[in-house]
mmCIF file of C-alpha atoms in Angstrom:
data_model
loop_
_atom_site.group_PDB
_atom_site.id
_atom_site.type_symbol
_atom_site.label_atom_id
_atom_site.label_comp_id
_atom_site.label_asym_id
_atom_site.label_seq_id
_atom_site.Cartn_x
_atom_site.Cartn_y
_atom_site.Cartn_z
ATOM 1 C CA MET A 1 40.462 56.714 110.294
ATOM 2 C CA LYS A 2 39.547 52.899 110.059
ATOM 3 C CA ARG A 3 40.143 52.613 106.576
ATOM 4 C CA PRO A 4 42.864 54.674 105.629
ATOM 5 C CA LEU A 5 42.668 54.018 101.683
ATOM 6 C CA HIS A 6 38.376 55.281 101.789
ATOM 7 C CA ASP A 7 39.485 58.020 103.805
ATOM 8 C CA MET A 8 42.348 59.225 101.653
ATOM 9 C CA GLY A 9 40.110 58.647 98.328
ATOM 10 C CA THR A 10 37.196 60.787 99.951
ATOM 11 C CA ILE A 11 39.823 63.866 100.959
ATOM 12 C CA LEU A 12 40.842 63.595 97.376
ATOM 13 C CA ALA A 13 37.775 63.349 95.710
ATOM 14 C CA LEU A 14 37.029 66.442 97.607
ATOM 15 C CA ALA A 15 40.259 68.668 96.891
ATOM 16 C CA ALA A 16 39.430 67.131 92.852
ATOM 17 C CA LEU A 17 36.214 68.775 92.876
ATOM 18 C CA TRP A 18 37.695 71.843 94.437
ATOM 19 C CA ALA A 19 40.680 71.977 91.946
ATOM 20 C CA VAL A 20 38.163 71.388 88.823
ATOM 21 C CA SER A 21 35.390 73.911 90.184
ATOM 22 C CA GLY A 22 38.206 76.453 90.112
ATOM 23 C CA TYR A 23 39.863 75.726 87.199
ATOM 24 C CA ILE A 24 36.354 75.589 85.099
ATOM 25 C CA MET A 25 35.960 79.120 86.649
ATOM 26 C CA GLY A 26 39.573 80.609 85.123
ATOM 27 C CA ALA A 27 39.075 78.775 81.954
ATOM 28 C CA THR A 28 36.016 80.791 81.631
ATOM 29 C CA LEU A 29 37.943 84.279 82.665
ATOM 30 C CA GLU A 30 40.210 82.866 80.133
ATOM 31 C CA ILE A 31 37.859 82.689 77.022
ATOM 32 C CA VAL A 32 36.328 86.167 78.149
ATOM 33 C CA LEU A 33 39.678 87.842 78.049
ATOM 34 C CA LYS A 34 40.898 86.484 74.847
ATOM 35 C CA THR A 35 37.228 87.256 73.339
ATOM 36 C CA ILE A 36 37.252 90.848 74.224
ATOM 37 C CA GLY A 37 41.141 91.137 72.892
ATOM 38 C CA LEU A 38 43.595 90.990 75.935
ATOM 39 C CA VAL A 39 46.277 88.765 76.435
ATOM 40 C CA PRO A 40 44.819 86.049 78.533
ATOM 41 C CA TYR A 41 46.795 84.563 81.455
ATOM 42 C CA PRO A 42 46.628 80.882 82.724
ATOM 43 C CA PHE A 43 43.818 81.613 85.003
ATOM 44 C CA GLY A 44 42.869 78.140 85.479
ATOM 45 C CA THR A 45 45.536 76.738 86.949
ATOM 46 C CA ILE A 46 46.013 79.296 89.502
ATOM 47 C CA PHE A 47 42.058 79.645 90.323
ATOM 48 C CA ALA A 48 42.666 75.877 90.374
ATOM 49 C CA SER A 49 45.225 76.684 92.657
ATOM 50 C CA ILE A 50 43.482 78.659 95.053
ATOM 51 C CA ASN A 51 40.602 76.868 95.118
ATOM 52 C CA VAL A 52 42.149 73.724 96.516
ATOM 53 C CA ILE A 53 43.946 75.748 98.996
ATOM 54 C CA ILE A 54 40.807 77.000 100.600
ATOM 55 C CA GLY A 55 38.799 73.988 100.643
ATOM 56 C CA MET A 56 41.354 72.548 101.933
ATOM 57 C CA LEU A 57 41.697 74.646 104.969
ATOM 58 C CA LEU A 58 37.933 74.420 105.466
ATOM 59 C CA PHE A 59 38.012 70.635 105.649
ATOM 60 C CA LYS A 60 40.927 71.329 108.167
ATOM 61 C CA GLY A 61 39.306 73.610 110.288
ATOM 62 C CA ILE A 62 35.513 71.627 109.720
ATOM 63 C CA VAL A 63 36.815 68.125 110.816
ATOM 64 C CA ARG A 64 38.169 68.992 113.953
ATOM 65 C CA ASN A 65 35.193 68.473 115.650
ATOM 66 C CA SER A 66 34.678 65.195 116.400
ATOM 67 C CA VAL A 67 31.035 64.856 115.246
ATOM 68 C CA ALA A 68 32.201 66.254 111.493
ATOM 69 C CA ASP A 69 35.090 63.936 111.297
ATOM 70 C CA ARG A 70 32.657 61.072 112.143
ATOM 71 C CA ILE A 71 29.894 62.577 109.371
ATOM 72 C CA PHE A 72 32.510 63.054 107.157
ATOM 73 C CA PHE A 73 34.522 59.483 107.237
ATOM 74 C CA GLU A 74 31.433 57.202 107.539
ATOM 75 C CA VAL A 75 28.091 57.377 106.320
ATOM 76 C CA PRO A 76 25.380 58.863 109.234
ATOM 77 C CA SER A 77 22.957 56.534 110.344
ATOM 78 C CA PRO A 78 19.220 57.676 109.217
ATOM 79 C CA ASP A 79 18.766 58.475 112.565
ATOM 80 C CA ASP A 80 21.491 61.313 112.716
ATOM 81 C CA GLU A 81 21.241 64.526 111.809
ATOM 82 C CA GLY A 82 23.460 65.804 109.016
ATOM 83 C CA TYR A 83 25.922 68.397 109.827
ATOM 84 C CA MET A 84 25.589 71.673 107.386
ATOM 85 C CA PRO A 85 29.496 72.815 107.096
ATOM 86 C CA ILE A 86 30.050 68.835 106.046
ATOM 87 C CA GLY A 87 27.507 69.570 102.970
ATOM 88 C CA CYS A 88 28.990 72.959 102.407
ATOM 89 C CA LEU A 89 31.832 71.502 101.923
ATOM 90 C CA TRP A 90 30.785 69.178 99.183
ATOM 91 C CA ALA A 91 27.902 72.024 97.966
ATOM 92 C CA ILE A 92 30.113 75.121 97.042
ATOM 93 C CA PRO A 93 32.360 73.428 94.347
ATOM 94 C CA ALA A 94 29.683 71.802 93.201
ATOM 95 C CA ASN A 95 27.688 75.378 92.759
ATOM 96 C CA LEU A 96 31.116 76.729 91.709
ATOM 97 C CA LEU A 97 31.221 74.085 88.551
ATOM 98 C CA ILE A 98 27.987 74.364 87.421
ATOM 99 C CA VAL A 99 28.319 78.215 88.019
ATOM 100 C CA GLY A 100 31.832 78.075 85.874
ATOM 101 C CA LEU A 101 30.286 75.756 83.295
ATOM 102 C CA VAL A 102 27.482 77.563 82.083
ATOM 103 C CA LEU A 103 29.338 80.907 81.698
ATOM 104 C CA TRP A 104 32.133 79.344 79.991
ATOM 105 C CA PHE A 105 29.485 77.905 77.404
ATOM 106 C CA LEU A 106 27.943 81.385 77.500
ATOM 107 C CA ALA A 107 31.267 82.868 76.801
ATOM 108 C CA PHE A 108 32.148 80.025 74.038
ATOM 109 C CA ILE A 109 28.449 81.220 72.016
ATOM 110 C CA ILE A 110 29.926 84.712 72.287
ATOM 111 C CA GLN A 111 33.406 83.610 70.963
ATOM 112 C CA LEU A 112 31.512 81.777 68.358
ATOM 113 C CA LEU A 113 29.380 84.641 67.573
ATOM 114 C CA PHE A 114 32.067 87.581 67.532
ATOM 115 C CA PRO A 115 35.655 85.984 66.322
ATOM 116 C CA GLU A 116 38.225 87.912 66.325
ATOM 117 C CA GLN A 117 39.339 90.245 63.822
#
């Protein structure tokens, strides 16, 4: 931890990615429930919180390894091999974000096609 502000920024960026992806998935569920006539619950905040908790627990478990710690906080040299769990820490919420945005768009289109009576 030579650069504490850089390290903290990296961790916060990871947590923000997990939070945004969870919020988008929850907001999509809210739109779907509203479209079918049910009273929506604030799933966006709940899913965002759960996603951050899961993401930070995974982060804590993965960064215990000294190799993973070095790869996460420092840029690996071109000779180094990557470390799959570090890639998954970033790829899982990114995929959830993409899927959530596509589902949100579809739910929004369905809501436009079938407005509430």
